[in-house]
Coordinates of C-alpha atoms (C1' of nucleotides) in Angstrom, one line a residue:
Chain A
X218 CA 0.0 0.0 0.0
X219 CA 1.0 3.6 -0.6
X220 CA 4.2 2.9 -2.5
X221 CA 6.0 5.6 -4.5
X222 CA 4.8 9.2 -5.0
X223 CA 6.8 10.8 -2.2
X224 CA 6.7 14.0 -4.2
X225 CA 2.9 14.2 -4.1
X226 CA 2.9 13.6 -0.4
X227 CA 5.4 16.3 0.2
X228 CA 3.4 18.8 -1.9
X229 CA 0.2 17.9 -0.1
X230 CA 1.9 18.6 3.2
X231 CA 2.9 21.9 1.9
X232 CA -0.5 22.8 0.6
X233 CA -2.2 21.9 3.8
X234 CA 0.6 23.2 6.0
X235 CA 0.7 19.9 7.7
X236 CA 3.9 18.0 8.2
X237 CA 5.5 18.5 11.6
X238 CA 8.6 20.7 11.6
X239 CA 10.8 18.2 13.3
X240 CA 12.1 19.3 16.6
X241 CA 15.9 18.7 16.4
X242 CA 17.6 21.7 14.9
X243 CA 17.1 25.4 15.3
X244 CA 13.7 26.7 14.5
X245 CA 13.6 28.3 11.1
X246 CA 13.3 32.0 10.6
X247 CA 10.9 31.7 7.8
X248 CA 7.6 30.0 7.1
X249 CA 6.0 28.7 4.0
X250 CA 3.3 31.2 4.5
X251 CA 5.7 34.1 4.5
X252 CA 7.5 32.9 1.5
X253 CA 4.4 32.3 -0.6
X254 CA 2.9 35.6 0.5
X255 CA 6.1 37.4 -0.5
X256 CA 6.2 35.7 -3.9
X257 CA 2.6 36.8 -4.4
X258 CA 3.5 40.4 -3.6
X259 CA 6.0 40.3 -6.3
X260 CA 3.7 38.6 -8.8
X261 CA 1.0 41.2 -8.1
X262 CA 3.5 44.0 -8.7
X263 CA 5.5 42.6 -11.6
X264 CA 3.7 39.6 -12.9
X265 CA 4.7 36.0 -12.8
X266 CA 7.8 36.8 -14.8
X267 CA 9.0 39.0 -12.0
X268 CA 9.0 36.1 -9.5
X269 CA 12.4 34.6 -9.1
X270 CA 13.8 32.8 -6.1
X271 CA 16.4 35.5 -5.8
X272 CA 13.9 38.3 -5.6
X273 CA 11.7 36.4 -3.1
X274 CA 14.7 35.7 -0.9
X275 CA 16.0 39.2 -1.2
X276 CA 12.7 40.7 -0.1
X277 CA 12.7 38.4 2.9
X278 CA 16.3 39.3 3.8
X279 CA 17.7 35.8 3.4
X280 CA 19.9 34.0 0.8
X281 CA 18.3 32.4 -2.2
X282 CA 19.2 29.0 -1.1
X283 CA 17.5 29.2 2.2
X284 CA 14.1 29.1 0.4
X285 CA 14.9 25.6 -0.6
X286 CA 14.7 24.5 3.0
X287 CA 11.0 25.3 2.9
X288 CA 10.0 24.7 -0.7
X289 CA 11.2 21.9 -3.0
X290 CA 11.6 24.2 -6.0
X291 CA 10.1 27.0 -8.0
X292 CA 7.5 25.0 -9.6
X293 CA 6.0 24.0 -6.3
X294 CA 6.2 27.6 -5.1
X295 CA 4.0 28.6 -8.0
X296 CA 1.5 25.9 -7.1
X297 CA 1.5 27.2 -3.5
X298 CA 1.0 30.7 -4.7
X299 CA -2.0 29.7 -6.8
X300 CA -3.5 27.9 -3.8
X301 CA -3.0 30.8 -1.5
X302 CA -4.2 33.5 -3.9
X303 CA -7.2 31.5 -4.7
X304 CA -8.8 32.2 -1.4
X305 CA -12.3 31.0 -0.9
X306 CA -15.4 31.9 -2.8
X307 CA -18.0 34.0 -1.1
X308 CA -20.8 31.5 -1.6
X309 CA -23.1 33.3 0.8
X310 CA -23.5 35.9 -1.9
X311 CA -24.5 33.3 -4.5
X312 CA -28.1 32.7 -5.5
X313 CA -29.9 29.5 -4.7
X314 CA -30.6 27.9 -8.0
X315 CA -27.9 25.9 -9.6
X316 CA -27.8 28.0 -12.7
X317 CA -27.3 31.2 -10.7
X318 CA -24.7 29.5 -8.6
X319 CA -22.7 28.3 -11.6
X320 CA -22.9 31.7 -13.1
X321 CA -21.6 33.2 -9.9
X322 CA -18.8 30.6 -9.9
X323 CA -17.8 31.5 -13.4
X324 CA -17.9 35.2 -12.7
X325 CA -16.1 35.0 -9.4
X326 CA -13.4 32.8 -10.6
X327 CA -13.0 34.9 -13.7
X328 CA -12.8 38.0 -11.6
X329 CA -10.2 36.4 -9.4
X330 CA -8.0 35.4 -12.4
X331 CA -8.4 38.8 -14.0
X332 CA -7.5 40.5 -10.8
X333 CA -4.3 38.5 -10.5
X334 CA -3.4 37.7 -14.1
X335 CA -0.3 35.8 -13.1
X336 CA -2.5 33.0 -11.8
X337 CA -3.6 32.3 -15.3
X338 CA 0.1 32.1 -16.3
X339 CA 1.0 29.3 -13.9
X340 CA 1.2 26.1 -15.9
X341 CA -1.2 23.7 -14.2
X342 CA 0.5 20.8 -12.6
X343 CA -2.3 18.6 -11.7
X344 CA -5.8 18.5 -10.2
X345 CA -6.6 20.9 -7.4
X346 CA -5.5 19.5 -4.1
X347 CA -5.1 22.4 -1.7
X348 CA -7.8 23.4 0.8
X349 CA -8.8 26.6 -0.9
X350 CA -9.1 25.0 -4.3
X351 CA -11.0 22.2 -2.8
X352 CA -13.4 24.7 -1.4
X353 CA -14.0 26.2 -4.8
X354 CA -14.6 22.7 -6.0
X355 CA -17.0 21.9 -3.2
X356 CA -18.9 25.1 -4.1
X357 CA -19.4 24.0 -7.6
X358 CA -20.2 20.3 -6.9
X359 CA -22.6 21.1 -4.2
X360 CA -24.4 23.6 -6.5
X361 CA -24.7 20.8 -9.0
X362 CA -25.9 18.4 -6.4
X363 CA -29.5 19.6 -6.6
X364 CA -29.7 18.9 -10.3
X365 CA -29.9 15.2 -9.7
X366 CA -27.0 14.6 -12.1
X367 CA -24.9 11.5 -11.5
X368 CA -21.5 12.1 -9.9
X369 CA -19.6 11.5 -13.1
X370 CA -21.6 14.2 -14.9
X371 CA -21.1 16.6 -12.1
X372 CA -17.3 16.2 -12.3
X373 CA -17.5 16.6 -16.0
X374 CA -19.5 19.8 -15.7
X375 CA -17.1 21.1 -13.2
X376 CA -14.2 20.5 -15.6
X377 CA -16.0 21.9 -18.5
X378 CA -16.9 25.1 -16.7
X379 CA -13.5 25.5 -15.2
X380 CA -11.7 25.0 -18.5
X381 CA -14.0 27.5 -20.2
X382 CA -13.3 30.2 -17.7
X383 CA -9.6 29.6 -17.7
X384 CA -9.4 29.6 -21.5
X385 CA -11.5 32.7 -21.7
X386 CA -9.3 34.5 -19.3
X387 CA -6.1 33.5 -21.0
X388 CA -7.5 34.7 -24.3
X389 CA -8.5 38.0 -22.9
X390 CA -5.2 38.4 -21.2
X391 CA -3.2 37.7 -24.3
X392 CA -5.1 40.4 -26.0
X393 CA -5.2 43.1 -23.2
X394 CA -1.5 42.5 -22.6
X395 CA -0.8 43.4 -26.2
X396 CA -2.4 46.8 -25.5
X397 CA 0.7 48.7 -24.3
X398 CA 2.8 47.1 -27.0
X399 CA 0.6 47.7 -29.9
X400 CA -2.0 50.2 -28.8
X401 CA -4.8 47.9 -29.6
X402 CA -7.6 47.7 -27.0
X403 CA -9.7 44.6 -26.4
X404 CA -12.6 46.2 -28.1
X405 CA -10.5 46.9 -31.2
X406 CA -9.3 43.4 -31.4
X407 CA -12.3 42.2 -33.2
X408 CA -11.8 44.7 -35.9
X409 CA -8.1 44.0 -36.2
X410 CA -8.6 40.3 -36.2
X411 CA -11.4 40.6 -38.7
X412 CA -9.5 42.8 -41.0
X413 CA -6.4 40.6 -40.8
X414 CA -8.3 37.5 -41.5
X415 CA -10.3 39.2 -44.2
X416 CA -7.1 40.4 -45.9
X417 CA -5.3 37.0 -45.8
X418 CA -8.0 34.4 -45.7
X419 CA -8.9 33.5 -49.2
X420 CA -12.7 33.0 -49.2
X421 CA -12.2 30.1 -51.4
X422 CA -10.0 28.4 -48.9
X423 CA -11.8 29.6 -45.8
X424 CA -15.4 30.3 -46.8
X425 CA -17.0 29.8 -43.4
X426 CA -14.3 31.7 -41.5
X427 CA -14.5 34.5 -43.9
X428 CA -18.2 34.7 -43.7
X429 CA -18.3 34.5 -39.9
X430 CA -15.6 37.0 -39.5
X431 CA -17.3 39.3 -41.9
X432 CA -20.6 38.9 -40.0
X433 CA -18.9 40.4 -37.0
X434 CA -19.3 37.3 -34.8
X435 CA -15.8 37.9 -33.4
X436 CA -16.9 40.9 -31.6
X437 CA -16.7 43.3 -34.4
X438 CA -19.3 45.6 -32.9
X439 CA -16.8 46.5 -30.1
X440 CA -18.3 44.2 -27.5
X441 CA -16.9 44.3 -24.0
X442 CA -14.9 41.4 -22.7
X443 CA -17.5 40.9 -20.0
X444 CA -20.3 40.8 -22.5
X445 CA -18.4 38.2 -24.5
X446 CA -17.9 36.2 -21.4
X447 CA -21.5 36.3 -20.3
X448 CA -22.5 35.4 -23.7
X449 CA -20.2 32.4 -23.7
X450 CA -21.1 31.2 -20.3
X451 CA -24.8 31.3 -21.3
X452 CA -24.6 28.4 -23.6
X453 CA -22.2 26.4 -21.5
X454 CA -25.1 26.6 -18.9
X455 CA -27.6 25.8 -21.7
X456 CA -25.6 22.7 -22.4
X457 CA -25.6 21.7 -18.8
X458 CA -29.3 22.4 -18.6
X459 CA -30.0 20.1 -21.6
X460 CA -27.9 17.4 -20.1
X461 CA -29.9 17.6 -16.9
X462 CA -33.1 17.3 -18.8
X463 CA -31.7 14.4 -20.8
X464 CA -30.6 12.5 -17.7
X465 CA -33.8 13.2 -15.9
X466 CA -36.2 12.8 -18.8
X467 CA -36.0 10.6 -21.8
X468 CA -33.6 9.8 -24.6
Chain B
X13 CA -7.0 53.6 -40.6
X14 CA -4.7 50.9 -39.5
X15 CA -2.7 52.8 -36.9
X16 CA -0.6 51.1 -34.4
X17 CA -0.1 47.4 -34.1
X18 CA 3.0 47.0 -36.1
X19 CA 3.9 43.9 -34.1
X20 CA 0.8 42.1 -35.1
X21 CA 1.5 43.0 -38.7
X22 CA 5.0 41.6 -38.5
X23 CA 3.8 38.4 -36.9
X24 CA 1.2 37.9 -39.6
X25 CA 3.8 38.3 -42.2
X26 CA 5.8 35.7 -40.5
X27 CA 2.9 33.3 -40.1
X28 CA 2.0 33.6 -43.7
X29 CA 5.5 33.8 -45.0
X30 CA 4.5 36.9 -46.8
X31 CA 6.6 40.0 -46.5
X32 CA 9.1 40.4 -49.3
X33 CA 12.7 39.9 -48.4
X34 CA 14.0 43.2 -49.7
X35 CA 16.5 42.8 -52.4
X36 CA 19.4 45.0 -51.3
X37 CA 21.8 43.0 -49.1
X38 CA 23.2 39.5 -49.4
X39 CA 20.6 36.8 -49.5
X40 CA 20.3 35.2 -46.1
X41 CA 21.5 31.7 -45.5
X42 CA 18.5 30.7 -43.4
X43 CA 14.8 30.8 -43.8
X44 CA 12.0 31.1 -41.2
X45 CA 10.9 27.6 -42.3
X46 CA 14.3 26.1 -41.5
X47 CA 14.5 27.9 -38.2
X48 CA 11.0 26.8 -37.1
X49 CA 11.5 23.3 -38.3
X50 CA 14.7 23.0 -36.3
X51 CA 13.1 24.4 -33.2
X52 CA 10.4 21.8 -33.6
X53 CA 12.9 19.0 -33.9
X54 CA 14.4 20.0 -30.6
X55 CA 11.0 20.3 -29.0
X56 CA 10.1 16.9 -30.2
X57 CA 13.2 15.5 -28.8
X58 CA 13.6 17.4 -25.5
X59 CA 10.3 19.1 -24.9
X60 CA 9.6 22.8 -25.0
X61 CA 12.1 23.4 -22.2
X62 CA 14.9 22.2 -24.4
X63 CA 14.2 24.8 -27.0
X64 CA 16.6 27.7 -26.6
X65 CA 17.8 30.2 -29.2
X66 CA 21.3 29.0 -28.7
X67 CA 20.4 25.4 -29.3
X68 CA 18.4 26.2 -32.4
X69 CA 21.2 28.3 -33.8
X70 CA 23.8 25.7 -33.0
X71 CA 21.9 23.0 -34.8
X72 CA 21.7 25.3 -37.8
X73 CA 25.4 26.1 -37.7
X74 CA 25.0 29.8 -37.1
X75 CA 25.4 32.2 -34.2
X76 CA 22.6 32.7 -31.8
X77 CA 22.0 36.3 -32.8
X78 CA 21.6 35.5 -36.5
X79 CA 18.2 34.0 -35.6
X80 CA 17.0 37.5 -34.7
X81 CA 17.4 38.6 -38.3
X82 CA 14.5 36.3 -39.1
X83 CA 12.4 36.1 -35.9
X84 CA 11.6 39.0 -33.5
X85 CA 12.2 36.9 -30.4
X86 CA 11.6 33.6 -28.8
X87 CA 8.0 34.1 -28.0
X88 CA 7.2 34.6 -31.6
X89 CA 9.3 31.6 -32.5
X90 CA 7.1 29.5 -30.3
X91 CA 4.0 30.8 -32.0
X92 CA 5.5 29.9 -35.3
X93 CA 6.3 26.5 -34.1
X94 CA 2.7 26.0 -33.0
X95 CA 1.4 27.1 -36.3
X96 CA 3.7 24.9 -38.3
X97 CA 3.3 21.8 -36.1
X98 CA -0.5 22.2 -36.2
X99 CA -0.5 21.1 -39.8
X100 CA -3.9 20.6 -41.4
X101 CA -6.7 18.3 -40.3
X102 CA -7.5 15.4 -42.5
X103 CA -11.2 16.4 -43.0
X104 CA -11.7 13.8 -45.7
X105 CA -11.6 11.2 -43.1
X106 CA -14.3 12.9 -41.1
X107 CA -17.9 11.8 -41.1
X108 CA -20.6 13.9 -42.6
X109 CA -22.8 14.8 -39.7
X110 CA -21.9 17.7 -37.5
X111 CA -21.7 15.6 -34.4
X112 CA -19.3 13.1 -36.0
X113 CA -17.2 15.9 -37.4
X114 CA -16.9 17.7 -34.1
X115 CA -16.0 14.5 -32.4
X116 CA -13.4 13.9 -35.1
X117 CA -12.1 17.4 -34.5
X118 CA -11.8 16.9 -30.8
X119 CA -10.0 13.5 -31.3
X120 CA -7.7 14.7 -34.0
X121 CA -6.6 17.9 -32.2
X122 CA -6.2 16.0 -29.0
X123 CA -4.1 13.4 -30.8
X124 CA -2.0 16.2 -32.2
X125 CA -1.4 17.8 -28.9
X126 CA -0.6 14.5 -27.2
X127 CA 1.8 13.6 -30.0
X128 CA 3.6 16.8 -29.5
X129 CA 3.1 17.6 -25.9
X130 CA 5.2 20.8 -26.1
X131 CA 2.4 22.4 -28.1
X132 CA 0.2 22.4 -25.1
X133 CA 3.0 24.1 -23.1
X134 CA 3.1 27.1 -25.3
X135 CA 1.4 29.9 -23.6
X136 CA -1.2 31.1 -26.0
X137 CA -0.7 34.6 -27.3
X138 CA -3.8 35.4 -29.1
X139 CA -6.4 34.0 -31.4
X140 CA -5.3 31.7 -34.2
X141 CA -4.0 33.7 -37.2
X142 CA -1.8 31.4 -39.1
X143 CA -3.0 29.5 -42.2
X144 CA -2.9 26.1 -40.6
X145 CA -4.8 27.2 -37.6
X146 CA -7.3 28.9 -39.7
X147 CA -7.8 25.7 -41.6
X148 CA -8.6 23.9 -38.4
X149 CA -11.0 26.7 -37.5
X150 CA -12.6 26.5 -40.9
X151 CA -13.0 22.8 -40.5
X152 CA -15.0 23.3 -37.2
X153 CA -17.0 26.2 -38.4
X154 CA -18.0 24.6 -41.6
X155 CA -19.0 21.5 -39.7
X156 CA -21.3 23.6 -37.5
X157 CA -22.7 25.4 -40.5
X158 CA -25.2 22.7 -41.3
X159 CA -26.7 23.1 -37.8
X160 CA -28.3 26.4 -38.7
X161 CA -26.8 28.0 -35.6
X162 CA -26.2 31.7 -35.9
X163 CA -22.6 32.8 -36.4
X164 CA -22.1 34.0 -32.8
X165 CA -23.1 30.6 -31.5
X166 CA -20.8 28.8 -33.9
X167 CA -17.9 30.8 -32.7
X168 CA -18.9 30.2 -29.1
X169 CA -19.0 26.4 -29.7
X170 CA -15.7 26.5 -31.4
X171 CA -14.1 28.1 -28.4
X172 CA -15.9 25.8 -26.0
X173 CA -14.7 22.7 -27.8
X174 CA -11.2 24.0 -28.2
X175 CA -10.8 25.0 -24.6
X176 CA -12.1 21.7 -23.4
X177 CA -9.7 19.8 -25.5
X178 CA -6.7 21.9 -24.5
X179 CA -7.6 21.8 -20.9
X180 CA -8.1 18.0 -21.0
X181 CA -4.7 17.5 -22.7
X182 CA -3.0 19.8 -20.2
X183 CA -4.5 17.9 -17.3
X184 CA -3.5 14.6 -18.7
X185 CA 0.0 15.7 -19.5
X186 CA 0.5 17.1 -16.0
X187 CA -0.4 13.7 -14.7
X188 CA 1.5 11.5 -17.2
X189 CA 4.6 13.7 -16.8
X190 CA 4.6 13.0 -13.1
X191 CA 4.9 9.2 -13.9
X192 CA 8.7 9.0 -14.1
X193 CA 9.1 11.3 -11.0
X194 CA 6.6 9.5 -8.9
X195 CA 5.8 6.2 -10.4
X196 CA 2.2 7.0 -10.5
X197 CA 0.5 6.1 -13.8
X198 CA -2.5 7.9 -15.2
X199 CA -4.8 5.1 -14.2
X200 CA -3.5 5.2 -10.7
X201 CA -4.1 8.9 -10.4
X202 CA -7.7 8.6 -9.6
X203 CA -6.8 6.3 -6.7
X204 CA -4.1 8.5 -5.4
X205 CA -6.2 11.6 -5.7
X206 CA -9.2 10.0 -4.1
X207 CA -7.1 8.7 -1.2
X208 CA -5.4 12.0 -0.7
X209 CA -8.6 13.9 -0.8
X210 CA -10.3 11.4 1.4
X211 CA -7.5 11.7 3.9
X212 CA -7.5 15.5 4.1
X213 CA -10.9 16.6 3.1
X214 CA -13.0 16.7 6.2
X215 CA -16.5 15.5 5.1
X216 CA -18.0 18.3 7.2
X217 CA -16.2 20.9 5.2
X218 CA -16.3 19.2 1.8
X219 CA -19.3 16.9 1.9
X220 CA -19.9 16.8 -1.8
X221 CA -16.3 16.5 -2.8
X222 CA -15.9 13.7 -0.3
X223 CA -18.9 11.9 -1.6
X224 CA -18.1 12.3 -5.2
X225 CA -14.5 11.3 -4.7
X226 CA -15.6 8.3 -2.7
X227 CA -18.0 7.3 -5.5
X228 CA -15.1 7.0 -7.8
X229 CA -16.2 9.7 -10.2
X230 CA -12.7 10.8 -10.6
X231 CA -11.7 7.7 -12.5
X232 CA -11.3 5.5 -9.5
X233 CA -12.1 2.4 -11.5
X234 CA -8.8 2.9 -13.4
X235 CA -10.3 4.4 -16.5
X236 CA -8.2 5.2 -19.5
X237 CA -7.4 8.8 -20.4
X238 CA -9.1 8.2 -23.7
X239 CA -12.2 6.8 -22.0
X240 CA -12.3 9.9 -19.8
X241 CA -11.9 12.1 -22.8
X242 CA -14.6 10.5 -24.8
X243 CA -16.9 10.6 -21.9
X244 CA -16.2 14.3 -21.4
X245 CA -16.6 15.2 -25.1
X246 CA -19.9 13.5 -25.1
X247 CA -21.7 16.0 -23.0
X248 CA -20.0 18.9 -24.6
X249 CA -21.6 17.7 -27.7
X250 CA -24.9 17.0 -25.9
X251 CA -24.8 20.6 -24.8
X252 CA -24.3 21.8 -28.4
X253 CA -27.1 19.6 -29.5
X254 CA -29.4 21.1 -27.0
X255 CA -28.5 24.6 -28.0
X256 CA -29.2 23.7 -31.6
X257 CA -32.6 22.4 -30.6
X258 CA -33.3 25.5 -28.5
X259 CA -32.3 27.8 -31.3
X260 CA -34.3 25.9 -33.9
X261 CA -37.2 25.0 -31.8
X262 CA -38.9 26.9 -29.0
X263 CA -38.0 28.5 -25.7
Chain C
dG464 C1' 32.9 53.2 -57.9
dA465 C1' 30.2 55.2 -54.0
dC466 C1' 26.5 54.1 -51.2
dT467 C1' 23.0 51.8 -48.9
dT468 C1' 21.0 47.9 -47.2
dG469 C1' 21.0 43.9 -44.8
dG470 C1' 23.3 39.2 -43.0
dG471 C1' 26.2 36.9 -39.7
dT472 C1' 29.4 37.3 -35.9
dA473 C1' 31.5 38.4 -31.5
dT474 C1' 31.1 40.1 -27.2
dA475 C1' 28.7 41.2 -23.2
dC476 C1' 25.1 41.8 -19.9
dA477 C1' 22.0 40.7 -16.6
dC478 C1' 19.6 37.1 -15.0
dC479 C1' 18.0 32.5 -13.8
dA480 C1' 17.4 27.8 -10.9
dT481 C1' 19.6 24.9 -8.1
dA482 C1' 23.6 21.5 -6.5
dC483 C1' 27.0 21.1 -2.9
dA484 C1' 29.8 21.7 1.0
dC485 C1' 30.0 23.9 5.3
dA486 C1' 29.4 26.5 9.6
dG487 C1' 26.5 27.4 13.3
dT488 C1' 22.7 26.1 16.4
dT489 C1' 19.7 23.4 18.8
dT490 C1' 17.9 19.2 20.6
dT491 C1' 18.3 14.5 22.1
dA492 C1' 20.7 10.1 23.5
dG493 C1' 23.9 7.9 26.1
Chain D
dC1278 C1' 27.6 16.3 30.8
dT1279 C1' 29.1 15.1 26.7
dA1280 C1' 28.7 13.6 22.0
dA1281 C1' 26.0 12.7 18.3
dA1282 C1' 22.4 13.8 15.4
dA1283 C1' 19.4 16.9 13.1
dC1284 C1' 18.5 21.0 11.2
dT1285 C1' 19.1 26.1 9.4
dG1286 C1' 21.1 29.5 6.7
dT1287 C1' 25.2 30.8 3.8
dG1288 C1' 28.7 31.1 0.2
dT1289 C1' 30.2 29.5 -3.8
dA1290 C1' 29.8 27.5 -8.3
dT1291 C1' 27.8 25.5 -12.4
dG1292 C1' 25.7 25.8 -16.4
dG1293 C1' 22.3 27.6 -18.4
dT1294 C1' 18.9 31.7 -20.4
dG1295 C1' 17.2 35.8 -23.9
dT1296 C1' 18.8 39.5 -26.2
dA1297 C1' 21.3 44.5 -26.9
dT1298 C1' 25.1 46.5 -29.2
dA1299 C1' 28.7 47.2 -32.2
dC1300 C1' 31.0 45.4 -35.9
dC1301 C1' 32.6 43.6 -40.6
dC1302 C1' 31.5 42.2 -45.0
dA1303 C1' 28.8 40.9 -49.1
dA1304 C1' 25.4 42.2 -52.3
dG1305 C1' 22.7 44.9 -54.9
dT1306 C1' 21.6 50.1 -56.6
dC1307 C1' 22.6 54.6 -58.4

DNA sequence: GACTTGGGTATACACCATACACAGTTTTAG
DNA sequence: CTAAAACTGTGTATGGTGTATACCCAAGTC
């Protein structure tokens, strides 16, 4: 039983701040909490690219290498940052019906990611395992519980919704980040994109793309990012709705 | 008209291999194609982390800096790699009905990403703009065209499907990559995850998560990654189906 | 033949993660 | 009470990274 996978165990201990300190040597001057919080400060100020072991250590007044007494490596530090910055959803403010709750989840998690864009830059390294992220997960799953969906479907819906939000945020970030470089705002992107595609995309080769782009479906009418998101989330929920009906009803 | 956004213009030229060489100086010994292809070779062999400007240049027998005569920087090189490695979908092998086609799209693009895992590691830097990626896009949109969905919905569905596939692949990769480190196979992950959650997640605090995990909905019965994916894609398509019915029918 | 344009090179900078050996400190075992 | 063991933080070193700058030279243009 329980062979292998020491790494995972270690990471879990870090995420849950469990794992007794061991009483032999001198008590450390740092804590995982302080390290992670400091890294988050840097990320908030300079983005994920600004986070380096050196800078974190410097800000804490220690050598770079001392961090490695607390954290296995940078990758794990990033995971810890994500967990800590995730915080916990304010489910009290959520509506009661599943649809409203899932919408709230989507909006809240999106707001979280947009407020701390570096979170969306962290390459994901596995399913959520920290307490905060589990709380988010619980919030979604419990919201779905009333729908009568089987557990497998609930998990599927959770993943679908999560991936949609993440992808949406990443797309939006990639565009808004280009603003200072290129002077193109999010609202203009539809135009630019449309014009670019229109200029290059031979209607013979890309008939549908050309038509759709020309129709302005890519936000040509200067839609807001939030509008686009709400629009997108709508039919994710529609899809879930239909699945519920299918599972409960016929077919 | 067309102010700003020189960067985008340059990138488009690179993606489409347009942009005339300028006839004044000596003809270059390299081409964008050769550079990108070489970078892809390295990525195939060593992963995205193995790709460095130095290594690409070395393999081409030139200095590092000469690459910058052809490519603005590493980030753009990565985008070019993605575009080139994307290739073009074999739509002839796709079925005729929209559902079959979208399934084929999901499977094919997933296979592509799993075959070249580094593609999923490239941080996306905007909507698809290269010819190959537009071809993929065209394949999906044209498949949706027969459903009678309005253009906006078609775009939404495209994004939904794409984000689902990408997220699924990233998740699977993060788990299979942990195998050599931890000795935990993908099939075992459900167990590990379940056991871990079960051990930490207080059923008082995470009742639904605890129940769902205990029920084995996270792949506890040693399901294959492909099974999981097919299962997931099913209800994405179900969702699309219901949207189609909604749009065409009542409500 | 002068001039302009552009390709490839060499050098240099600033930075990165982390392996390793070691000194100092604290607790525990004998 | 002493010696071993455990543990922390440091210093140093390794082997990378992307890319700015200045330069020389070949190739076309006038």
